[in-house]
Coordinates of N, CA, C and O in Angstrom, one line a residue:
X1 N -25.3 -9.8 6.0 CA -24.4 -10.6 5.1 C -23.5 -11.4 6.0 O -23.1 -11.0 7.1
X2 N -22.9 -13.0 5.3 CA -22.8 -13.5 6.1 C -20.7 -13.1 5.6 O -20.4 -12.6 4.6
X3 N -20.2 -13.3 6.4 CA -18.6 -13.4 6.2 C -18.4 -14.2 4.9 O -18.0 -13.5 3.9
X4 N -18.6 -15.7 4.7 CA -18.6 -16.2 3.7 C -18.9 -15.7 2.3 O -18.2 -15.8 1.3
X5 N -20.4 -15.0 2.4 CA -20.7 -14.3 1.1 C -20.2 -13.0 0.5 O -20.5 -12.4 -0.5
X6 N -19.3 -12.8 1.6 CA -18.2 -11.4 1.6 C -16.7 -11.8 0.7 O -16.0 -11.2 -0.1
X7 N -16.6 -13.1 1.3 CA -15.2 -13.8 1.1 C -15.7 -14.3 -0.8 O -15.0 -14.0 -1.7
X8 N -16.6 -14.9 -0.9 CA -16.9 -15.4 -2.1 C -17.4 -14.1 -3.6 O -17.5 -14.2 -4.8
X9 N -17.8 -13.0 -2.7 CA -18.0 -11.9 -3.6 C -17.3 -11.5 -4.4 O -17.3 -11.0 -5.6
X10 N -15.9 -11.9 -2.9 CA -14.9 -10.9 -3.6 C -13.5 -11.6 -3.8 O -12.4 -11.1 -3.7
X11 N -13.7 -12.9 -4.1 CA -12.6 -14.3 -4.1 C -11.5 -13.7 -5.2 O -10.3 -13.7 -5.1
X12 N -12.3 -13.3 -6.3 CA -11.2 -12.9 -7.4 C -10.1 -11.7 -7.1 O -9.0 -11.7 -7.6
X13 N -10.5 -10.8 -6.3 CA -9.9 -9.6 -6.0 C -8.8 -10.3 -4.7 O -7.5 -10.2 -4.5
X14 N -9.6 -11.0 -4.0 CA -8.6 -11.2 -2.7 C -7.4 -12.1 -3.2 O -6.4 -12.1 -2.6
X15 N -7.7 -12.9 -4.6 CA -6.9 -14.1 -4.9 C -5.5 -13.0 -5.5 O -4.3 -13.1 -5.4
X16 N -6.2 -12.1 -6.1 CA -5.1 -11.4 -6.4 C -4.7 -10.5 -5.8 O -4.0 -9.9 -6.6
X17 N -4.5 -9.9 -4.7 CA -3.8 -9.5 -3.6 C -3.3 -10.8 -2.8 O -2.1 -10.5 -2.5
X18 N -3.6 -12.0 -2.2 CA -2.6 -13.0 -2.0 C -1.5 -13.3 -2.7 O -0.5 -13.3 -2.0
X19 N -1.4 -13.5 -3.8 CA -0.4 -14.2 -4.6 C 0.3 -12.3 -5.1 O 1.2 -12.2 -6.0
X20 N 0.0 -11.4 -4.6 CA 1.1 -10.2 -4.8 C 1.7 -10.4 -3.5 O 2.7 -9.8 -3.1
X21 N 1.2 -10.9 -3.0 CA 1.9 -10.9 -1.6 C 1.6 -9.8 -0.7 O 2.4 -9.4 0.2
X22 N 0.4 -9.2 -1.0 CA -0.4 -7.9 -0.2 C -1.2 -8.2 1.0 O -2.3 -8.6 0.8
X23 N -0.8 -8.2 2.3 CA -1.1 -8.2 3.7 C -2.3 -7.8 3.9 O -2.3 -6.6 4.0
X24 N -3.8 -8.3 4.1 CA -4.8 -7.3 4.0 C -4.8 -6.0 4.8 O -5.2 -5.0 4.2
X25 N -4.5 -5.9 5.7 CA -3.8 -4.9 7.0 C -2.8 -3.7 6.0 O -2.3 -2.7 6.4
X26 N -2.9 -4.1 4.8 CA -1.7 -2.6 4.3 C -2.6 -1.6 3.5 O -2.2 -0.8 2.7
X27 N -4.1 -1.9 3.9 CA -5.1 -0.5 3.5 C -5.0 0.4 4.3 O -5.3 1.5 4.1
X28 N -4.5 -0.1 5.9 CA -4.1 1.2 6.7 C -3.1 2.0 6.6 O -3.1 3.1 7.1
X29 N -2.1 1.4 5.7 CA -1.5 2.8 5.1 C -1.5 3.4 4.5 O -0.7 4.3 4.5
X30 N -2.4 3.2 3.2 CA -2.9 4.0 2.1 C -2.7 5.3 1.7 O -2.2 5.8 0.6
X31 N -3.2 5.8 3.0 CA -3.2 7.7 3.2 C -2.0 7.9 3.5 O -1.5 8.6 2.6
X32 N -1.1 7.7 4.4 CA 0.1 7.6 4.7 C 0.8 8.1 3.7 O 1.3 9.2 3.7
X33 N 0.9 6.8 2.4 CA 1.6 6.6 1.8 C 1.7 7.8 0.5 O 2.7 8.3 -0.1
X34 N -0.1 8.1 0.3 CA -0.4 9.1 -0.8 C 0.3 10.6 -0.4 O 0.8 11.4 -1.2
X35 N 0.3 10.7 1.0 CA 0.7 12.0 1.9 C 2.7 11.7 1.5 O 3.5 12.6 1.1
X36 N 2.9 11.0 1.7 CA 4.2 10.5 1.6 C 4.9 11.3 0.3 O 5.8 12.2 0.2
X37 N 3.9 10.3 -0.9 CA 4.1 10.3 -2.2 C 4.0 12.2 -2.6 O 4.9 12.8 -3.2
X38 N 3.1 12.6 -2.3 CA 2.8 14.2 -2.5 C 3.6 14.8 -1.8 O 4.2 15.5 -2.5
X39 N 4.1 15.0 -0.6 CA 5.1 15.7 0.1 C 6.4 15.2 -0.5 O 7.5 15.7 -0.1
X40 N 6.5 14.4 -1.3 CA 8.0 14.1 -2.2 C 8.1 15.0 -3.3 O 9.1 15.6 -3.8
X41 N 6.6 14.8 -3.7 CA 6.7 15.8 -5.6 C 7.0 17.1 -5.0 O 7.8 17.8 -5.5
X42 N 6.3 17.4 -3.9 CA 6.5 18.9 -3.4 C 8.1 19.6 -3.3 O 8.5 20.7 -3.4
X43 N 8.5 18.5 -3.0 CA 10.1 19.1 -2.9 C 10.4 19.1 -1.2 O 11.3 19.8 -0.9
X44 N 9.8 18.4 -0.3 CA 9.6 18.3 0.6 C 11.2 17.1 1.2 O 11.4 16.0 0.6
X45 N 11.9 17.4 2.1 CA 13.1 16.2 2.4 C 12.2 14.9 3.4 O 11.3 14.8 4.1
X46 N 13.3 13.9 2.8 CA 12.6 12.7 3.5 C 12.2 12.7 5.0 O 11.2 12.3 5.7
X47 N 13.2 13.2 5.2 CA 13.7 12.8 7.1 C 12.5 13.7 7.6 O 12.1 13.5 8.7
X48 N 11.9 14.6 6.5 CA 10.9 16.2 7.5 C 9.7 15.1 7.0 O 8.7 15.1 7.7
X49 N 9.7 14.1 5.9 CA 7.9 13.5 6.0 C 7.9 12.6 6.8 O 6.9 12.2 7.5
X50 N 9.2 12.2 6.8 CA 8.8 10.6 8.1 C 8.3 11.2 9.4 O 7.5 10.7 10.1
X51 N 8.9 12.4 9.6 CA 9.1 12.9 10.8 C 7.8 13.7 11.2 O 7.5 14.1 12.4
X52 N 7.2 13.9 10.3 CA 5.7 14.6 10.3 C 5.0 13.3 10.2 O 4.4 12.9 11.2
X53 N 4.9 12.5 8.9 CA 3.8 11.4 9.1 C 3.7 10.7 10.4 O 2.6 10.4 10.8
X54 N 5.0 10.3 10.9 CA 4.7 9.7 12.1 C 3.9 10.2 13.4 O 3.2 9.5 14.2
X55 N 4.4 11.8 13.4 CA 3.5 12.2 14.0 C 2.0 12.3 13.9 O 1.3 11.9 14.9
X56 N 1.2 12.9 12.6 CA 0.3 12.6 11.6 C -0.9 11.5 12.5 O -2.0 11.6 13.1
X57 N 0.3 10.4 12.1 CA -0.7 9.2 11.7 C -0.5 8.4 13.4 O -1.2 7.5 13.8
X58 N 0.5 8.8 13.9 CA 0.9 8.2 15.2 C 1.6 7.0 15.3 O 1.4 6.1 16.1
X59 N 2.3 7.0 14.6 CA 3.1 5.4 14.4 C 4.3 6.3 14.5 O 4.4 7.6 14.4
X60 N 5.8 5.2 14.7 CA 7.0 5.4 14.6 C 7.3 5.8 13.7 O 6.9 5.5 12.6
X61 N 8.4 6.8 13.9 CA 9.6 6.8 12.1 C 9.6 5.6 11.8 O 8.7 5.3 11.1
X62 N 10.2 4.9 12.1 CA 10.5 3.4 11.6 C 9.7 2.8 11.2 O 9.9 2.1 10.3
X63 N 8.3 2.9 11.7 CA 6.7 2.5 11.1 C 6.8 3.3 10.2 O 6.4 2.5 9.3
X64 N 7.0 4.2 9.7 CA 6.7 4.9 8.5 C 7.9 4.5 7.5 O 7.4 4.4 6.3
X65 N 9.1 4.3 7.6 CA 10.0 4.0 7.0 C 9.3 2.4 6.4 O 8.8 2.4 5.3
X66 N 9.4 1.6 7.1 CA 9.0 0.7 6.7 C 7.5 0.3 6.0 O 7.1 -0.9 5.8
X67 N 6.9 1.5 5.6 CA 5.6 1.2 4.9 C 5.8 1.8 4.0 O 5.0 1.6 3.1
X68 N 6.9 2.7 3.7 CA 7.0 3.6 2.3 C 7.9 2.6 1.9 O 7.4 2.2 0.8
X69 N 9.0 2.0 2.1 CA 9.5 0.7 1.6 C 8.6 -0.7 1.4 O 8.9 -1.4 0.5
X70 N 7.8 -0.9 2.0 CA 7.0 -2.1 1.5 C 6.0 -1.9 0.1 O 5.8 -2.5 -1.0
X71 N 5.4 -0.5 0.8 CA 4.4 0.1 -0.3 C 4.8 0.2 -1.8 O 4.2 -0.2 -2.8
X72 N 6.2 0.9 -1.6 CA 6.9 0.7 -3.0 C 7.2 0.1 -3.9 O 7.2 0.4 -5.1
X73 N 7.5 -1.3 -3.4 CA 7.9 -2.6 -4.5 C 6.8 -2.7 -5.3 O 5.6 -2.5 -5.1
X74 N 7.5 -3.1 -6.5 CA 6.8 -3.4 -7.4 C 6.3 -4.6 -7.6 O 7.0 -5.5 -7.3
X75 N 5.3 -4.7 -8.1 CA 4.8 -5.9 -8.1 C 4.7 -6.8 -9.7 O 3.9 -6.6 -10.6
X76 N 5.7 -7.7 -9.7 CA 6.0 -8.6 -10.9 C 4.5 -9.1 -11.8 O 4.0 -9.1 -12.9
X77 N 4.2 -9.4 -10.8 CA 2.5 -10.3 -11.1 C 1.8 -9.8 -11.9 O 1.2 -10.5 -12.7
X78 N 1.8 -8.0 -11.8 CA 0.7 -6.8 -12.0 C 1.1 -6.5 -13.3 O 0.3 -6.2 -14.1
X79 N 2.6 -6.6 -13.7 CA 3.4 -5.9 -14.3 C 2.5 -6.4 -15.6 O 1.9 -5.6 -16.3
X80 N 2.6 -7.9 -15.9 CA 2.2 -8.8 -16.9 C 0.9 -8.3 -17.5 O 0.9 -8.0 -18.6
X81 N -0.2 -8.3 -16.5 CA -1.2 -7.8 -16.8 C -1.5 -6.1 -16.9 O -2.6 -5.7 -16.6
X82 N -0.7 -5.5 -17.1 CA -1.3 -4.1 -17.2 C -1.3 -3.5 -19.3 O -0.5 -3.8 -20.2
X83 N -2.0 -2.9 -19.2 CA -2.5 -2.9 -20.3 C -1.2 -1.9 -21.0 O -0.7 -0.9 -20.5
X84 N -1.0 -2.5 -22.3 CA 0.2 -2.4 -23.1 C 1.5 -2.2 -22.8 O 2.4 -1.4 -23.2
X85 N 1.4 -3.6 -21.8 CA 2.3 -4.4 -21.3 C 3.3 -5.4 -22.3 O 2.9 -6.5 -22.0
X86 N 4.2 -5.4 -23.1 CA 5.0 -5.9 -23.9 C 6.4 -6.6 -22.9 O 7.0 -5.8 -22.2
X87 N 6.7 -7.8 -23.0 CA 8.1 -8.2 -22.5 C 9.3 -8.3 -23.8 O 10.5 -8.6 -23.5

């Protein structure tokens, strides 16, 4: 497969992750984030998941701080289109 026929497969999906303003590079924190999100419901304190994930996954506190804040926002664009969506 050529790159191009990769890029044109999947034009509709990538067009809408550009205009959310989604970094292709933020699928690597995916797991991170799901680990994040579930050690929260658990009753788990922040400072003990940053402080594990970073170890975890091998990035900084601050790397981890900063992907659980990016990951978070919401996204206006998505909002419009989600089903029984009313403004």
């Amino acid at each position: 497969m050529k790159l191009y026929e990769l890029l044109d497969f999947n034009k509709e999906l990538l067009n809408r992750l550009f205009c959310a303003g989604i970094k292709p590079e933020d699928y690597r924190f995916a797991d991170l984030f799901a680990d994040y999100e579930r050690l929260c419901r658990e009753g788990e304190k922040k400072t003990y998941i940053v402080a594990m994930l970073a170890d975890k996954y091998g990035v900084s506190e601050r790397k981890v701080y900063s992907v659980i804040n990016h990951l978070s926002q919401e996204l206006d664009c998505c909002k419009s289109r989600a089903v029984g969506y009313t403004r």
